[in-house]
Amino acid sequence: LLNRFFFQNSAYALKSLDVDLDGTMSRNDFLKKTGIHEGVNIFSINLANAEANLNKDPRVSSVHIERTLPDKVEIQITQRRPVAWISMGSDTFSPENAYLVGMDGILMKPKTTAPEYLSLPVIKGMEVESLREGERPNLPILLSALELIEKNNMAPGSILKIRTMDVSKKYCMEVMNDQNALLTFGLADIDGQLARLNLLLTHCRETNRQIESINLMVHRNTPVRFVMTEAPSPAKNPTPAIRSTSSKSTRVQ
């Protein structure tokens, strides 16, 4: 009776397969991973196995599958969005020698390099021997780096643009921003460090000054080095003006 009314009943043959892949894979790859295709009996589809196979792909963040009688299956995949690159140790960064990492710490090897990925921060100084695609490395320094990226992205009005993060020292993160300033962060109280930094960056923007380096690990009397611009000395023979730079250290409470 089960075969007659359910498993061999043509009324329950899959006719509508609605798939939203969110750019994670091609439709052919989806069919290979799940075995779901038009014409199969809707009751013969093992939804749990299909979901498990899709979740094995590190590019997949979540999967939602819904079976609607008599002949429809809907699948919605949410892509894991990368927030940074992890360099494989080469001094010269290239996407071919790097992992992408999501906010949850899962590593992905890029199949193609989307233009928006090229502007992501690059994390350097990791122990790359322990890294594997699809895994979440249990490395506290990586968690701190991702926390810094997340909180900076979520901070209202943040003007810090991270280019690189050197975590080789393990007790701190040496960040290079879009103005080539060296910003040293500790692993604790990232919220407080970001707040102090953004106040200083806002002040620099208003006063047309530029930071050369700052050590945010120091809570009080934070040491800051500014890039100073000096006017050239007058010359007897007029020559094009040349701007020279020097550095000056100070401390900000």
CSV table of C-alpha atoms in Angstrom, one decimal:
chain,number,residue,atom,x,y,z
A,1,LEU,CA,0.0,0.0,0.0
A,2,LEU,CA,2.9,2.4,0.8
A,3,ASN,CA,4.5,1.7,-2.6
A,4,ARG,CA,1.2,2.0,-4.4
A,5,PHE,CA,0.0,5.2,-2.8
A,6,PHE,CA,3.3,7.0,-2.0
A,7,PHE,CA,6.6,5.7,-3.4
A,8,GLN,CA,5.3,4.6,-6.8
A,9,ASN,CA,2.6,7.2,-7.2
A,10,SER,CA,3.4,9.5,-10.1
A,11,ALA,CA,1.5,12.3,-8.4
A,12,TYR,CA,4.5,12.6,-6.0
A,13,ALA,CA,7.1,12.8,-8.7
A,14,LEU,CA,9.3,15.9,-8.1
A,15,LYS,CA,8.2,18.5,-10.7
A,16,SER,CA,9.3,21.8,-9.1
A,17,LEU,CA,12.9,22.1,-7.7
A,18,ASP,CA,13.4,25.7,-6.5
A,19,VAL,CA,17.1,26.2,-5.7
A,20,ASP,CA,18.8,29.4,-4.4
A,21,LEU,CA,22.5,28.6,-4.3
A,22,ASP,CA,23.7,32.2,-3.3
A,23,GLY,CA,26.7,31.9,-5.6
A,24,THR,CA,28.2,28.9,-3.6
A,25,MET,CA,28.2,26.4,-6.4
A,26,SER,CA,26.8,25.5,-9.8
A,27,ARG,CA,23.5,23.8,-10.2
A,28,ASN,CA,25.3,20.7,-11.6
A,29,ASP,CA,27.5,20.6,-8.5
A,30,PHE,CA,24.4,20.8,-6.3
A,31,LEU,CA,22.8,17.9,-8.2
A,32,LYS,CA,25.9,15.8,-7.7
A,33,LYS,CA,26.1,16.6,-4.0
A,34,THR,CA,22.5,15.9,-3.2
A,35,GLY,CA,21.2,13.5,-5.9
A,36,ILE,CA,18.0,15.6,-6.0
A,37,HIS,CA,16.6,16.1,-9.5
A,38,GLU,CA,13.2,16.4,-11.2
A,39,GLY,CA,11.3,13.2,-11.6
A,40,VAL,CA,12.4,11.4,-8.4
A,41,ASN,CA,9.7,10.5,-5.9
A,42,ILE,CA,9.5,13.2,-3.3
A,43,PHE,CA,9.3,10.8,-0.4
A,44,SER,CA,12.5,9.0,-1.5
A,45,ILE,CA,14.6,12.2,-1.0
A,46,ASN,CA,16.7,12.0,2.1
A,47,LEU,CA,16.7,15.6,3.2
A,48,ALA,CA,19.0,15.1,6.1
A,49,ASN,CA,21.7,13.5,3.9
A,50,ALA,CA,21.3,16.3,1.3
A,51,GLU,CA,21.7,18.9,4.0
A,52,ALA,CA,24.8,17.2,5.5
A,53,ASN,CA,26.4,16.9,2.0
A,54,LEU,CA,25.9,20.6,1.3
A,55,ASN,CA,27.2,21.7,4.7
A,56,LYS,CA,30.5,19.9,3.9
A,57,ASP,CA,31.3,22.7,1.5
A,58,PRO,CA,33.1,25.4,3.5
A,59,ARG,CA,31.5,28.1,1.3
A,60,VAL,CA,28.1,27.1,2.7
A,61,SER,CA,27.1,28.8,5.9
A,62,SER,CA,23.6,27.4,6.3
A,63,VAL,CA,21.1,25.2,4.4
A,64,HIS,CA,17.3,25.3,4.5
A,65,ILE,CA,15.4,22.5,2.7
A,66,GLU,CA,11.6,22.3,2.6
A,67,ARG,CA,9.5,19.6,1.0
A,68,THR,CA,6.0,20.7,-0.1
A,69,LEU,CA,3.5,18.0,-1.2
A,70,PRO,CA,2.8,16.8,-3.7
A,71,ASP,CA,5.7,17.7,-6.0
A,72,LYS,CA,7.9,20.6,-4.8
A,73,VAL,CA,11.2,20.9,-3.0
A,74,GLU,CA,12.7,24.3,-2.0
A,75,ILE,CA,16.4,24.7,-1.1
A,76,GLN,CA,17.9,27.9,0.1
A,77,ILE,CA,21.7,28.1,0.7
A,78,THR,CA,23.4,31.0,2.5
A,79,GLN,CA,26.9,31.7,1.5
A,80,ARG,CA,29.7,32.0,4.2
A,81,ARG,CA,31.0,35.5,3.6
A,82,PRO,CA,34.7,36.0,4.0
A,83,VAL,CA,36.0,38.8,6.1
A,84,ALA,CA,39.8,38.4,5.7
A,85,TRP,CA,42.6,36.6,3.9
A,86,ILE,CA,45.1,34.4,5.8
A,87,SER,CA,48.5,34.6,4.0
A,88,MET,CA,50.3,31.3,3.6
A,89,GLY,CA,53.6,32.9,4.8
A,90,SER,CA,54.8,34.4,1.6
A,91,ASP,CA,56.1,38.0,1.9
A,92,THR,CA,54.2,38.9,-1.3
A,93,PHE,CA,50.5,38.2,-0.8
A,94,SER,CA,48.6,36.5,-3.6
A,95,PRO,CA,45.1,34.9,-3.5
A,96,GLU,CA,46.6,31.7,-4.9
A,97,ASN,CA,48.7,31.3,-1.7
A,98,ALA,CA,46.1,32.2,0.9
A,99,TYR,CA,42.9,31.1,2.6
A,100,LEU,CA,39.7,33.1,3.0
A,101,VAL,CA,38.3,33.1,6.5
A,102,GLY,CA,34.7,33.7,7.6
A,103,MET,CA,33.7,35.5,10.8
A,104,ASP,CA,33.1,32.1,12.4
A,105,GLY,CA,36.8,31.1,11.7
A,106,ILE,CA,36.0,28.5,9.0
A,107,LEU,CA,38.7,28.5,6.3
A,108,MET,CA,37.9,28.5,2.6
A,109,LYS,CA,40.1,28.1,-0.5
A,110,PRO,CA,38.9,30.5,-3.1
A,111,LYS,CA,37.6,28.9,-6.3
A,112,THR,CA,37.5,32.3,-8.0
A,113,THR,CA,38.6,35.7,-6.7
A,114,ALA,CA,35.7,38.1,-6.6
A,115,PRO,CA,36.7,41.7,-6.9
A,116,GLU,CA,35.2,42.6,-3.5
A,117,TYR,CA,37.6,40.0,-1.9
A,118,LEU,CA,40.7,41.9,-3.0
A,119,SER,CA,40.0,44.7,-0.5
A,120,LEU,CA,39.7,42.4,2.5
A,121,PRO,CA,42.3,42.6,5.3
A,122,VAL,CA,45.3,40.2,5.1
A,123,ILE,CA,46.2,38.3,8.2
A,124,LYS,CA,50.0,37.4,8.3
A,125,GLY,CA,52.2,35.5,10.7
A,126,MET,CA,49.9,32.5,11.3
A,127,GLU,CA,51.1,29.0,11.8
A,128,VAL,CA,50.0,27.8,8.3
A,129,GLU,CA,51.1,24.2,8.9
A,130,SER,CA,48.0,23.7,11.1
A,131,LEU,CA,45.5,25.2,8.6
A,132,ARG,CA,43.1,23.1,6.6
A,133,GLU,CA,40.2,24.1,4.4
A,134,GLY,CA,36.8,23.6,6.0
A,135,GLU,CA,38.2,23.6,9.5
A,136,ARG,CA,38.1,26.2,12.3
A,137,PRO,CA,41.6,26.6,13.7
A,138,ASN,CA,41.7,26.6,17.5
A,139,LEU,CA,44.1,29.5,17.6
A,140,PRO,CA,43.4,32.3,20.1
A,141,ILE,CA,45.3,34.9,18.1
A,142,LEU,CA,43.1,34.2,15.1
A,143,LEU,CA,40.0,34.7,17.2
A,144,SER,CA,41.3,38.0,18.4
A,145,ALA,CA,42.1,39.1,14.9
A,146,LEU,CA,38.5,38.2,13.8
A,147,GLU,CA,37.1,40.0,16.8
A,148,LEU,CA,39.0,43.1,15.9
A,149,ILE,CA,37.7,43.0,12.3
A,150,GLU,CA,34.1,42.3,13.4
A,151,LYS,CA,34.0,45.1,16.0
A,152,ASN,CA,35.6,47.6,13.7
A,153,ASN,CA,33.1,46.8,10.9
A,154,MET,CA,30.2,47.1,13.4
A,155,ALA,CA,31.4,50.3,15.1
A,156,PRO,CA,29.3,53.2,14.1
A,157,GLY,CA,31.3,55.9,12.3
A,158,SER,CA,34.6,53.9,12.4
A,159,ILE,CA,37.2,55.3,10.0
A,160,LEU,CA,39.8,52.6,10.5
A,161,LYS,CA,40.5,50.7,7.3
A,162,ILE,CA,42.6,47.7,7.9
A,163,ARG,CA,45.0,46.6,5.2
A,164,THR,CA,47.2,44.0,7.0
A,165,MET,CA,47.4,42.4,10.4
A,166,ASP,CA,50.6,40.8,11.6
A,167,VAL,CA,49.9,38.3,14.4
A,168,SER,CA,53.3,36.6,14.5
A,169,LYS,CA,54.1,37.9,18.0
A,170,LYS,CA,51.0,36.2,19.4
A,171,TYR,CA,50.6,38.7,22.3
A,172,CYS,CA,49.6,41.6,20.1
A,173,MET,CA,48.3,42.5,16.6
A,174,GLU,CA,50.3,44.9,14.5
A,175,VAL,CA,47.8,46.5,12.1
A,176,MET,CA,48.7,48.6,9.0
A,177,ASN,CA,45.9,50.9,7.9
A,178,ASP,CA,45.2,52.5,4.5
A,179,GLN,CA,47.6,55.4,5.4
A,180,ASN,CA,50.5,53.0,6.3
A,181,ALA,CA,50.2,53.8,10.0
A,182,LEU,CA,51.4,51.0,12.3
A,183,LEU,CA,48.7,50.4,15.0
A,184,THR,CA,49.6,47.9,17.8
A,185,PHE,CA,46.5,46.3,19.4
A,186,GLY,CA,46.5,44.1,22.5
A,187,LEU,CA,44.3,41.0,22.7
A,188,ALA,CA,42.0,42.3,25.5
A,189,ASP,CA,39.6,45.3,25.6
A,190,ILE,CA,39.4,45.6,21.8
A,191,ASP,CA,36.3,47.9,22.2
A,192,GLY,CA,38.3,50.3,24.3
A,193,GLN,CA,41.3,50.3,22.0
A,194,LEU,CA,39.1,51.0,18.9
A,195,ALA,CA,37.3,53.8,20.7
A,196,ARG,CA,40.6,55.5,21.6
A,197,LEU,CA,41.9,55.0,18.1
A,198,ASN,CA,38.8,56.4,16.4
A,199,LEU,CA,38.9,59.5,18.6
A,200,LEU,CA,42.5,60.1,17.6
A,201,LEU,CA,41.9,59.4,13.9
A,202,THR,CA,39.0,61.8,13.9
A,203,HIS,CA,41.2,64.5,15.6
A,204,CYS,CA,43.9,63.8,12.9
A,205,ARG,CA,41.4,64.3,10.1
A,206,GLU,CA,40.2,67.6,11.6
A,207,THR,CA,43.8,68.9,12.1
A,208,ASN,CA,45.3,67.5,8.9
A,209,ARG,CA,47.8,65.3,10.8
A,210,GLN,CA,48.8,61.7,10.1
A,211,ILE,CA,49.8,59.0,12.5
A,212,GLU,CA,53.0,57.1,11.9
A,213,SER,CA,52.5,54.6,14.8
A,214,ILE,CA,50.5,54.1,18.0
A,215,ASN,CA,50.6,51.5,20.7
A,216,LEU,CA,47.1,51.0,21.9
A,217,MET,CA,48.1,48.3,24.4
A,218,VAL,CA,49.0,51.2,26.7
A,219,HIS,CA,45.7,52.4,28.2
A,220,ARG,CA,47.0,55.7,29.8
A,221,ASN,CA,49.5,58.0,28.1
A,222,THR,CA,49.2,56.1,24.9
A,223,PRO,CA,52.4,56.6,22.9
A,224,VAL,CA,51.8,58.1,19.5
A,225,ARG,CA,54.2,59.0,16.7
A,226,PHE,CA,53.0,61.6,14.1
A,227,VAL,CA,54.3,62.2,10.7
A,228,MET,CA,55.5,65.8,10.6
A,229,THR,CA,55.8,68.0,7.5
A,230,GLU,CA,58.4,70.8,7.4
A,231,ALA,CA,58.8,73.6,5.0
A,232,PRO,CA,62.1,73.7,3.1
A,233,SER,CA,64.7,76.3,3.8
A,234,PRO,CA,64.8,79.3,1.5
A,235,ALA,CA,67.4,79.0,-1.4
A,236,LYS,CA,69.1,81.6,-3.5
A,237,ASN,CA,68.2,79.9,-6.7
A,238,PRO,CA,64.5,79.1,-6.9
A,239,THR,CA,63.8,75.4,-7.2
A,240,PRO,CA,60.6,73.4,-7.1
A,241,ALA,CA,59.5,72.9,-3.4
A,242,ILE,CA,60.3,69.5,-1.9
A,243,ARG,CA,58.4,68.4,1.1
A,244,SER,CA,60.4,66.4,3.6
A,245,THR,CA,58.9,64.4,6.5
A,246,SER,CA,60.2,63.7,9.9
A,247,SER,CA,58.6,62.0,12.9
A,248,LYS,CA,57.7,63.3,16.3
A,249,SER,CA,56.6,61.2,19.3
A,250,THR,CA,54.0,62.2,21.9
A,251,ARG,CA,51.7,60.6,24.3
A,252,VAL,CA,47.9,60.8,24.4
A,253,GLN,CA,46.0,60.4,27.6
